[in-house]
GROMACS .gro file of C-alpha atoms in nm:
model
  348
    1MET     CA    1  -1.529  -0.943  -3.346
    2ARG     CA    2  -1.413  -0.947  -2.989
    3ARG     CA    3  -1.678  -0.967  -2.713
    4PRO     CA    4  -1.635  -0.693  -2.452
    5CYS     CA    5  -1.539  -0.774  -2.096
    6THR     CA    6  -1.899  -0.713  -1.983
    7ALA     CA    7  -2.193  -0.902  -1.858
    8ALA     CA    8  -2.325  -0.909  -2.226
    9GLY     CA    9  -2.096  -1.203  -2.285
   10ARG     CA   10  -2.238  -1.548  -2.217
   11THR     CA   11  -2.154  -1.687  -1.886
   12ARG     CA   12  -1.970  -1.979  -2.045
   13HIS     CA   13  -1.700  -1.734  -2.135
   14ILE     CA   14  -1.453  -1.587  -1.889
   15ALA     CA   15  -1.577  -1.232  -1.932
   16GLY     CA   16  -1.936  -1.330  -1.877
   17SER     CA   17  -1.860  -1.537  -1.570
   18SER     CA   18  -1.647  -1.261  -1.419
   19ALA     CA   19  -1.930  -1.003  -1.474
   20SER     CA   20  -2.188  -1.232  -1.338
   21TRP     CA   21  -1.989  -1.304  -1.020
   22SER     CA   22  -1.919  -0.942  -0.979
   23CYS     CA   23  -2.281  -0.854  -0.996
   24ARG     CA   24  -2.376  -1.118  -0.744
   25ARG     CA   25  -2.113  -1.038  -0.495
   26ARG     CA   26  -2.104  -0.659  -0.525
   27ASN     CA   27  -2.363  -0.597  -0.247
   28GLY     CA   28  -2.189  -0.806   0.000
   29LEU     CA   29  -1.837  -0.646  -0.019
   30ALA     CA   30  -1.675  -0.327   0.093
   31LYS     CA   31  -1.615  -0.067  -0.177
   32GLY     CA   32  -1.227  -0.126  -0.166
   33SER     CA   33  -1.286  -0.495  -0.226
   34ARG     CA   34  -1.530  -0.432  -0.527
   35ASP     CA   35  -1.278  -0.184  -0.684
   36ASP     CA   36  -0.994  -0.440  -0.624
   37TYR     CA   37  -1.200  -0.727  -0.789
   38ASP     CA   38  -1.296  -0.505  -1.083
   39HIS     CA   39  -0.943  -0.387  -1.137
   40HIS     CA   40  -0.790  -0.730  -1.153
   41ALA     CA   41  -1.097  -0.872  -1.364
   42ALA     CA   42  -1.024  -0.600  -1.626
   43ILE     CA   43  -0.648  -0.709  -1.632
   44ALA     CA   44  -0.739  -1.086  -1.660
   45CYS     CA   45  -1.015  -1.040  -1.913
   46GLY     CA   46  -0.809  -0.802  -2.130
   47PHE     CA   47  -0.502  -1.012  -2.149
   48ILE     CA   48  -0.410  -1.052  -2.502
   49LEU     CA   49  -0.337  -1.408  -2.618
   50ARG     CA   50  -0.103  -1.527  -2.895
   51ASP     CA   51  -0.400  -1.549  -3.138
   52GLY     CA   52  -0.503  -1.200  -3.082
   53ARG     CA   53  -0.806  -1.294  -2.870
   54THR     CA   54  -0.852  -1.174  -2.514
   55LEU     CA   55  -0.857  -1.405  -2.219
   56GLY     CA   56  -1.219  -1.295  -2.161
   57GLU     CA   57  -1.327  -1.454  -2.484
   58LEU     CA   58  -1.216  -1.800  -2.393
   59GLN     CA   59  -1.480  -2.044  -2.300
   60VAL     CA   60  -1.445  -2.148  -1.931
   61ASP     CA   61  -1.391  -2.524  -2.023
   62ARG     CA   62  -1.088  -2.427  -2.244
   63MET     CA   63  -0.912  -2.288  -1.930
   64SER     CA   64  -0.636  -2.507  -1.789
   65VAL     CA   65  -0.386  -2.501  -1.511
   66PRO     CA   66  -0.089  -2.462  -1.768
   67LEU     CA   67  -0.272  -2.175  -1.922
   68VAL     CA   68  -0.341  -1.991  -1.597
   69GLN     CA   69   0.038  -2.062  -1.496
   70ARG     CA   70   0.169  -1.899  -1.813
   71LEU     CA   71  -0.067  -1.588  -1.756
   72VAL     CA   72   0.063  -1.557  -1.400
   73GLU     CA   73   0.427  -1.584  -1.511
   74THR     CA   74   0.390  -1.341  -1.808
   75LEU     CA   75   0.231  -1.084  -1.583
   76ALA     CA   76   0.512  -1.124  -1.328
   77THR     CA   77   0.816  -1.126  -1.556
   78GLY     CA   78   0.663  -0.898  -1.835
   79ARG     CA   79   0.710  -0.943  -2.218
   80GLU     CA   80   0.826  -0.752  -2.525
   81ALA     CA   81   0.582  -0.626  -2.785
   82GLY     CA   82   0.516  -0.872  -3.059
   83MET     CA   83   0.320  -0.858  -3.384
   84ILE     CA   84  -0.004  -0.907  -3.196
   85GLN     CA   85   0.068  -0.896  -2.818
   86PRO     CA   86   0.149  -0.560  -2.675
   87ALA     CA   87   0.443  -0.519  -2.415
   88LEU     CA   88   0.376  -0.569  -2.054
   89PRO     CA   89   0.593  -0.440  -1.765
   90PRO     CA   90   0.682  -0.679  -1.502
   91ARG     CA   91   0.420  -0.672  -1.212
   92PRO     CA   92   0.485  -0.970  -0.967
   93SER     CA   93   0.223  -0.819  -0.717
   94THR     CA   94  -0.044  -0.774  -0.992
   95ALA     CA   95   0.024  -1.142  -1.118
   96ASN     CA   96  -0.064  -1.280  -0.767
   97HIS     CA   97  -0.367  -1.062  -0.725
   98VAL     CA   98  -0.509  -1.189  -1.057
   99LEU     CA   99  -0.427  -1.559  -0.963
  100ARG     CA  100  -0.623  -1.503  -0.643
  101TYR     CA  101  -0.902  -1.339  -0.830
  102LEU     CA  102  -0.934  -1.622  -1.081
  103HIS     CA  103  -0.928  -1.877  -0.794
  104ARG     CA  104  -1.222  -1.719  -0.638
  105LEU     CA  105  -1.398  -1.677  -0.974
  106PHE     CA  106  -1.373  -2.046  -1.070
  107ALA     CA  107  -1.463  -2.156  -0.717
  108TRP     CA  108  -1.788  -1.957  -0.748
  109GLY     CA  109  -1.833  -2.093  -1.105
  110ILE     CA  110  -1.821  -2.466  -0.972
  111ARG     CA  111  -2.078  -2.375  -0.708
  112MET     CA  112  -2.310  -2.209  -0.973
  113GLY     CA  113  -2.256  -2.488  -1.230
  114HIS     CA  114  -2.069  -2.272  -1.471
  115CYS     CA  115  -1.746  -2.496  -1.469
  116ARG     CA  116  -1.652  -2.837  -1.359
  117THR     CA  117  -1.298  -2.762  -1.233
  118ASN     CA  118  -1.084  -2.479  -1.091
  119PRO     CA  119  -0.800  -2.416  -1.332
  120ALA     CA  120  -0.638  -2.169  -1.094
  121SER     CA  121  -0.615  -2.432  -0.825
  122GLY     CA  122  -0.252  -2.563  -0.812
  123VAL     CA  123  -0.114  -2.271  -0.997
  124ARG     CA  124   0.203  -2.163  -0.824
  125SER     CA  125   0.222  -1.794  -0.729
  126VAL     CA  126   0.533  -1.581  -0.801
  127ARG     CA  127   0.769  -1.446  -0.554
  128GLU     CA  128   0.733  -1.068  -0.489
  129ARG     CA  129   1.023  -0.841  -0.433
  130ALA     CA  130   1.018  -0.612  -0.140
  131GLN     CA  131   0.978  -0.262  -0.290
  132PHE     CA  132   0.922  -0.025  -0.013
  133LYS     CA  133   1.046   0.288  -0.191
  134MET     CA  134   1.146   0.458   0.113
  135PRO     CA  135   1.252   0.822   0.044
  136GLN     CA  136   1.602   0.956   0.142
  137PRO     CA  137   1.572   1.232   0.403
  138HIS     CA  138   1.656   1.506   0.139
  139ALA     CA  139   1.393   1.377  -0.098
  140PHE     CA  140   1.121   1.361   0.156
  141LEU     CA  141   1.199   1.723   0.279
  142ALA     CA  142   1.211   1.842  -0.074
  143VAL     CA  143   0.875   1.691  -0.182
  144LEU     CA  144   0.730   1.809   0.148
  145GLU     CA  145   0.822   2.179   0.084
  146PHE     CA  146   0.709   2.146  -0.269
  147ALA     CA  147   0.377   2.015  -0.161
  148LYS     CA  148   0.331   2.305   0.084
  149ALA     CA  149   0.410   2.551  -0.195
  150ARG     CA  150   0.171   2.386  -0.450
  151ALA     CA  151  -0.093   2.340  -0.201
  152ALA     CA  152  -0.110   2.718  -0.148
  153LEU     CA  153  -0.207   2.766  -0.506
  154PRO     CA  154  -0.578   2.813  -0.601
  155LEU     CA  155  -0.763   2.474  -0.611
  156HIS     CA  156  -0.774   2.324  -0.964
  157SER     CA  157  -0.518   2.588  -1.097
  158LYS     CA  158  -0.222   2.465  -1.300
  159GLY     CA  159   0.028   2.294  -1.100
  160SER     CA  160  -0.174   2.287  -0.779
  161VAL     CA  161  -0.219   1.982  -0.550
  162PRO     CA  162  -0.489   1.917  -0.299
  163PRO     CA  163  -0.427   2.149   0.001
  164TYR     CA  164  -0.436   1.850   0.252
  165MET     CA  165  -0.130   1.668   0.106
  166PRO     CA  166   0.137   1.829   0.320
  167ALA     CA  167  -0.062   1.737   0.642
  168VAL     CA  168  -0.107   1.378   0.507
  169MET     CA  169   0.269   1.349   0.456
  170VAL     CA  170   0.346   1.478   0.809
  171LEU     CA  171   0.101   1.239   0.965
  172ALA     CA  172   0.214   0.934   0.762
  173TYR     CA  173   0.576   1.000   0.870
  174ASN     CA  174   0.538   1.104   1.233
  175ALA     CA  175   0.263   0.848   1.330
  176ARG     CA  176   0.413   0.587   1.098
  177LEU     CA  177   0.076   0.525   0.921
  178ARG     CA  178  -0.046   0.378   0.604
  179GLY     CA  179  -0.244   0.598   0.374
  180ILE     CA  180  -0.564   0.424   0.452
  181GLU     CA  181  -0.490   0.461   0.830
  182VAL     CA  182  -0.455   0.837   0.770
  183THR     CA  183  -0.806   0.850   0.609
  184ASP     CA  184  -0.935   0.659   0.933
  185LEU     CA  185  -0.836   0.925   1.171
  186SER     CA  186  -1.115   1.110   1.346
  187ASP     CA  187  -1.158   1.366   1.627
  188ALA     CA  188  -1.183   1.065   1.866
  189ASP     CA  189  -0.814   0.994   1.782
  190ALA     CA  190  -0.681   1.329   1.920
  191LEU     CA  191  -0.598   1.230   2.290
  192ARG     CA  192  -0.415   1.428   2.544
  193GLU     CA  193  -0.109   1.202   2.521
  194GLY     CA  194  -0.101   1.204   2.158
  195VAL     CA  195  -0.261   1.058   1.831
  196ARG     CA  196  -0.433   0.726   1.872
  197CYS     CA  197  -0.325   0.515   1.571
  198SER     CA  198  -0.562   0.246   1.471
  199ARG     CA  199  -0.356   0.022   1.258
  200ARG     CA  200  -0.448  -0.238   1.013
  201LYS     CA  201  -0.311  -0.566   0.882
  202GLY     CA  202  -0.286  -0.725   1.239
  203SER     CA  203  -0.070  -0.451   1.387
  204ARG     CA  204  -0.131  -0.320   1.738
  205ASP     CA  205  -0.286   0.014   1.805
  206ASN     CA  206  -0.090   0.260   1.988
  207ILE     CA  207  -0.056   0.636   2.069
  208THR     CA  208   0.213   0.854   1.909
  209ALA     CA  209   0.303   1.139   2.147
  210TRP     CA  210   0.256   1.498   2.009
  211ASN     CA  211   0.524   1.704   1.856
  212GLU     CA  212   0.512   2.034   1.668
  213GLU     CA  213   0.464   1.864   1.336
  214LEU     CA  214   0.176   1.659   1.440
  215ARG     CA  215   0.006   1.945   1.623
  216TRP     CA  216   0.046   2.160   1.303
  217ALA     CA  217  -0.100   1.894   1.081
  218TRP     CA  218  -0.391   1.801   1.299
  219THR     CA  219  -0.484   2.174   1.372
  220TRP     CA  220  -0.460   2.252   0.994
  221LEU     CA  221  -0.690   1.970   0.888
  222ARG     CA  222  -0.948   2.048   1.144
  223GLU     CA  223  -0.957   2.413   1.036
  224TYR     CA  224  -0.971   2.305   0.660
  225ARG     CA  225  -1.259   2.070   0.750
  226ALA     CA  226  -1.452   2.342   0.923
  227GLU     CA  227  -1.397   2.575   0.626
  228ARG     CA  228  -1.521   2.310   0.380
  229LEU     CA  229  -1.816   2.223   0.583
  230LYS     CA  230  -1.924   2.585   0.619
  231ALA     CA  231  -1.878   2.645   0.247
  232HIS     CA  232  -2.113   2.367   0.155
  233ALA     CA  233  -2.358   2.402   0.441
  234ARG     CA  234  -2.285   2.052   0.587
  235PRO     CA  235  -2.343   1.993   0.971
  236LEU     CA  236  -2.055   1.898   1.204
  237LEU     CA  237  -2.147   1.557   1.330
  238LEU     CA  238  -2.190   1.525   1.718
  239ARG     CA  239  -1.996   1.205   1.779
  240PRO     CA  240  -1.611   1.256   1.763
  241GLU     CA  241  -1.555   0.911   1.602
  242GLN     CA  242  -1.787   1.027   1.323
  243ARG     CA  243  -1.594   1.336   1.248
  244VAL     CA  244  -1.339   1.210   0.999
  245LEU     CA  245  -1.023   1.434   1.014
  246LEU     CA  246  -0.951   1.418   0.624
  247VAL     CA  247  -1.222   1.562   0.401
  248THR     CA  248  -1.249   1.660   0.034
  249GLN     CA  249  -1.310   2.000  -0.103
  250THR     CA  250  -1.699   1.954  -0.060
  251GLY     CA  251  -1.645   1.830   0.311
  252THR     CA  252  -1.705   1.471   0.249
  253PRO     CA  253  -1.477   1.202   0.398
  254LEU     CA  254  -1.182   1.144   0.176
  255ALA     CA  255  -1.172   0.804   0.010
  256ARG     CA  256  -0.863   0.588  -0.008
  257SER     CA  257  -0.876   0.587  -0.394
  258THR     CA  258  -0.875   0.974  -0.399
  259LEU     CA  259  -0.569   0.999  -0.166
  260LYS     CA  260  -0.375   0.745  -0.383
  261THR     CA  261  -0.466   0.955  -0.700
  262ALA     CA  262  -0.362   1.282  -0.537
  263TRP     CA  263  -0.038   1.133  -0.426
  264GLN     CA  264   0.046   1.016  -0.764
  265ARG     CA  265  -0.026   1.355  -0.910
  266LEU     CA  266   0.189   1.523  -0.648
  267ILE     CA  267   0.496   1.286  -0.688
  268THR     CA  268   0.463   1.287  -1.069
  269THR     CA  269   0.458   1.673  -1.069
  270ALA     CA  270   0.757   1.685  -0.833
  271ILE     CA  271   0.956   1.475  -1.065
  272ALA     CA  272   0.844   1.672  -1.390
  273GLU     CA  273   0.946   1.995  -1.205
  274GLY     CA  274   1.296   1.855  -1.107
  275VAL     CA  275   1.242   1.867  -0.740
  276ILE     CA  276   1.348   1.489  -0.727
  277GLU     CA  277   1.487   1.265  -0.968
  278GLU     CA  278   1.284   0.959  -1.123
  279SER     CA  279   1.527   0.723  -0.928
  280GLU     CA  280   1.435   0.897  -0.609
  281ARG     CA  281   1.057   0.840  -0.654
  282PHE     CA  282   0.888   0.694  -0.347
  283SER     CA  283   0.540   0.599  -0.229
  284LEU     CA  284   0.316   0.736   0.040
  285HIS     CA  285   0.357   0.395   0.221
  286GLY     CA  286   0.734   0.471   0.205
  287LEU     CA  287   0.676   0.746   0.456
  288LYS     CA  288   0.588   0.484   0.707
  289HIS     CA  289   0.917   0.303   0.628
  290ARG     CA  290   1.101   0.640   0.679
  291GLY     CA  291   0.927   0.703   1.014
  292ILE     CA  292   1.008   0.369   1.158
  293THR     CA  293   1.376   0.376   1.034
  294ASP     CA  294   1.409   0.729   1.196
  295THR     CA  295   1.264   0.622   1.521
  296ARG     CA  296   1.538   0.667   1.781
  297GLY     CA  297   1.595   0.366   2.012
  298THR     CA  298   1.655  -0.017   1.995
  299ARG     CA  299   1.477  -0.248   1.754
  300ALA     CA  300   1.228  -0.317   2.034
  301HIS     CA  301   1.147   0.045   2.063
  302LYS     CA  302   1.080   0.050   1.690
  303GLN     CA  303   0.862  -0.248   1.714
  304ASP     CA  304   0.651  -0.075   1.977
  305ALA     CA  305   0.627   0.254   1.797
  306ALA     CA  306   0.519   0.070   1.462
  307GLY     CA  307   0.271  -0.161   1.653
  308HIS     CA  308   0.432  -0.448   1.489
  309VAL     CA  309   0.329  -0.793   1.656
  310THR     CA  310   0.652  -0.976   1.561
  311PRO     CA  311   1.020  -0.867   1.514
  312GLN     CA  312   1.018  -0.992   1.153
  313MET     CA  313   0.761  -0.725   1.068
  314THR     CA  314   0.985  -0.458   1.198
  315ASP     CA  315   1.266  -0.610   1.005
  316ARG     CA  316   1.083  -0.530   0.699
  317TYR     CA  317   1.048  -0.164   0.783
  318ASP     CA  318   1.360  -0.064   0.975
  319HIS     CA  319   1.642   0.010   0.725
  320GLU     CA  320   1.886   0.176   0.957
  321LEU     CA  321   2.233   0.049   0.965
  322GLN     CA  322   2.346  -0.023   1.315
  323VAL     CA  323   2.660   0.119   1.432
  324VAL     CA  324   2.872  -0.151   1.602
  325GLN     CA  325   3.205  -0.152   1.775
  326PRO     CA  326   3.500  -0.328   1.600
  327PRO     CA  327   3.646  -0.634   1.787
  328MET     CA  328   3.931  -0.599   2.030
  329LEU     CA  329   4.165  -0.878   2.120
  330PRO     CA  330   4.175  -0.963   2.496
  331LYS     CA  331   4.485  -0.879   2.706
  332GLY     CA  332   4.683  -1.150   2.865
  333GLU     CA  333   4.502  -1.110   3.198
  334ASP     CA  334   4.162  -1.123   3.022
  335LEU     CA  335   4.217  -1.465   2.849
  336ALA     CA  336   3.955  -1.713   2.962
  337PHE     CA  337   4.182  -1.994   2.893
  338SER     CA  338   4.501  -1.883   3.052
  339ASP     CA  339   4.687  -2.128   3.280
  340ASP     CA  340   4.578  -1.937   3.582
  341ALA     CA  341   4.207  -1.956   3.483
  342LEU     CA  342   4.237  -2.341   3.420
  343GLU     CA  343   4.422  -2.409   3.747
  344SER     CA  344   4.186  -2.602   3.984
  345PRO     CA  345   4.127  -2.474   4.347
  346GLU     CA  346   4.292  -2.794   4.472
  347THR     CA  347   4.621  -2.725   4.303
  348ALA     CA  348   4.623  -2.357   4.374
   0.00000   0.00000   0.00000
């Protein structure tokens, strides 16, 4: 009988070690980090081996570098279904996340005396493809109009989407924000010049000037927040930086995971209703790509607008094809190496 991937397993097994580490590290990590570790721990422990056992059932001492390397490569390239092993889609990013998780897990195991070596050390990570999933302009506008129509339906009714989704799309595109950066916005970020964008992953903060779309989104979210706070008798906090702009139906700050779930429901429904094709599917983060690409000006202007530190970061987000002039042969008098141009002043 298989042992479940829980703390009930003995710590000399992968599942038990994973659960023990999770319990000890949980209090010192942010919720997003805890969720990330739990997610990739479940993927690693639930991986089906050739003999039908899960990776979580293996003894820690049975783990080796070649075994972890095969695990990472299988998760990255995927596999077809067999007699025992189920099919797996190719997920390079997930493979690298699982590798990093196992490396931390076994490093902790060495310190705690659960294992003598780190079998994830020396394993080569896989190359991830750049999948930005930027929407085409017509697909973006179609989904935005669809979101506005479905957001107007009664909450929790069939086909409805969270009412804040249209405003989130507008903010992500116009301010060139990640989804989590949208959830970070508060009243303190509404300045006279525009929206202050506090960016993550090493990007510089900046201010995006107001336009009609940004004013509409900001005003709508503030009115929705006031309505939800009043409906649930919640106080409005005094300090502007504590008044989060994006809230749930109950008036509490919207979590990143909740926004991701709401986005997936919106885009899946849009595809099912024929608003866009499956091939036109795009991510919420793709709106940042779209916003940077649509920014008018030079590459330097786009880099400043996105808050990127290096031009290489902007290269990843800017997908605009530059219009350049065709070459033109110089005329006789414009030739740099004509006899007249090469004639020295002494001989002239």
